[in-house]
Amino acid sequence: MNRSAAAVHEWVASFERALTAGDIEGAAALFAAESYWRDLVAFSWNLTTVEGRAGVAELLRTTLGSTRPRGFAVTGEPTEGPGCVEAWLSFETAVGRGTAQLRLVEGRAWTLLTALDELKGHEEPTGDRRPRGAEHGADPDRVTWLERRTRETEELGHSRQPEVVIVGGGQGGIALAARLRQLDVPTIVVERSPRPGDSWRNRYKSLCLHDPVWYDHLPYLPFPATWPVYAPKDKIGDWLEMYTQVMELNYWGSTTARSATYDERTGRWELVVDRAGEPVTLRPRQLVLALGVSGKPNVPEFPGRERFLGDQHHSSAHPGPDAYAGKRAVVIGSNNSAHDICAALWETGAEVTMVQRSSTCVVRSDLLMEHALGPLYSERAAASGIDTRAADLTLASVPYRIMGRFQKPIYDTIREEDAEFYARLAKAGFELDFGDDDSGMFLKYLRRGSGYYIEVGASELVADGSITLARGEVAELTEREVVLADGTRLEADLVVYATGYRSMNGLAADLVGPAVADRVGKVWGLGSDTAKDPGPWEGEERNMWKPTRQPGLWFHGGNLQQSRHYSLYLALQLKARAEGIPTPVYGLAEVHHTS
Ligand SMILES: Cc1cc2nc3c(=O)[nH]c(=O)nc-3n(C[C@H](O)[C@H](O)[C@H](O)COP(=O)(O)OP(=O)(O)OC[C@H]3O[C@@H](n4cnc5c(N)ncnc54)[C@H](O)[C@@H]3O)c2cc1C
């Protein structure tokens, strides 16, 4: 065993000894003065990050007695990380089994991730626990799979109430429902659109995923090895529809959730839904809102909108370019949707102007793949033994507080390698940024969910002038023009508002009422005190995948990777409650912002 591995084994043994002896100060002393412990449900029944020895001690004072952790064991060979030794561990708690990731610097923990994998006695039916399917022998009362499934469909939500209702049947709702199905938690997904996958199908015609296939897998059922790297939106729609069926989800399409009120006395929600014109009241204990982080279009109220004689719509309602060949299109905004829509309009022969109102982080897809995602999510990562779960846990092991330190060098490299591209964009007048602290695209996404474009061609069209660039705020619309604050007049037959989305709060308020939505507070963002992410520091994504200030109310969503990874922790929290396993929550977040 080399020195690094020996240091890891020694640390792990000391940590276990301290925890078993209830020696909280001793355990805290094993952490460096600057240190971070991120816990995903295993100790805290929350997603939480504590900082420094004081934070570690406080977490343990509250949780050690009920968690009763033990059996910490190093799995695999420790490896050299950036200025540290990295190791994977397994461990147990009183109620579950977990995985930990440790970064050790000079014998002390710099970062520790503890993540609950499964609940004892409620493991998923995988491997040897796999269901048999066929019941061999002769049985006059035999019930087939189809009969059982049909009965479940007929009963659930009518004569039998679900434990969980998920409102929103996009990839988020679908991934969570699949996990809950494997954990045997009766669940219904209600979705306004008719078919699973419609939230992708209904987006603009040219859309392909911006993230590569290795990042996008759903739980249990990875895409086949022949799947395209960047899947077209309708293909993703079809996959989600197939997935919903084969994963046996109780999915109510064409069903709109209208209102939800919580009965403190019974601990159940009264959720009124409109199922294809028929009102149905559901009474679940747990209500999950998976309404889309990009769910509520942000449509600006520019003066003169009603006077404009051409077509105008938000990017979410953009039908695609076909009707606009030879027409003048003005696209307001300069992030992903704006770029994609501009490029598709240009390809169809429209005369296109992009209006940039604020700076944008642009990174070429190939470089993002090589430097940012490739080390964890790529063919090369898979070949080096990093499977999807290992990649997700590695990503999760970097506490948000110091993620910038990991991310900034990636974007520094990209900026250097692609200096010529950025110079051309700047020369065309495009205003670039890499986040308030130069930490790049991923943190912009985590902080505000906006402000970036993954370059797949449109930036080249901006740089060479094929797409005209205009800069500044919109002052008004006239019958045929968009007028900017500096007096620039842009003639237009079409105006697309690629102006982004509002937070999930607005959609939540429509459903649970403004009082409950305000009690729960803003959804998404880290409290980084950067643009569109006001402080104070939260340590975790606000309200996502964890308990909120409203009992029985949860939020789920994010990109495909987040939906996959965090649906596990949300599912385990819901399963524990369904089974009556005590779930004392440590560090329930304060609410600082309502929207
Ligand atoms: C243009 C665009 C491109 C993107 N590209 C990528 C990408 O490449 N990779 C990636 O990982 N992510 C991408 N994302 C981000 C994210 O993955 C998607 O927004 C994704 O659709 C989020 O899934 P979701 O299930 O959280 O929400 P959604 O897909 O928005 O689903 C929410 C659902 O809730 C339903 N709903 C809302 N209100 C009600 C109600 N009252 N009753 C019933 N149903 C209701 C809606 O109909 C909708 O289907 C992109 C987003 C956009 C907008």
PDB file of C-alpha atoms in Angstrom, residues 18 25 34 98 153 156 358 378 417:
ATOM      1  CA  ALA A  18     -14.626   8.691  16.605  1.00  0.00           C
ATOM      2  CA  GLU A  25     -14.853  16.864  18.555  1.00  0.00           C
ATOM      3  CA  GLU A  34     -11.128  24.743   5.426  1.00  0.00           C
ATOM      4  CA  GLY A  98     -24.413   4.664   1.389  1.00  0.00           C
ATOM      5  CA  THR A 153     -54.645   1.549 -13.299  1.00  0.00           C
ATOM      6  CA  LEU A 156     -55.208   4.083  -8.208  1.00  0.00           C
ATOM      7  CA  SER A 358     -26.867  41.585 -21.757  1.00  0.00           C
ATOM      8  CA  SER A 378     -17.910  10.545 -22.695  1.00  0.00           C
ATOM      9  CA  GLU A 417      -7.572  27.534 -26.853  1.00  0.00           C
TER      10      GLU A 417
END
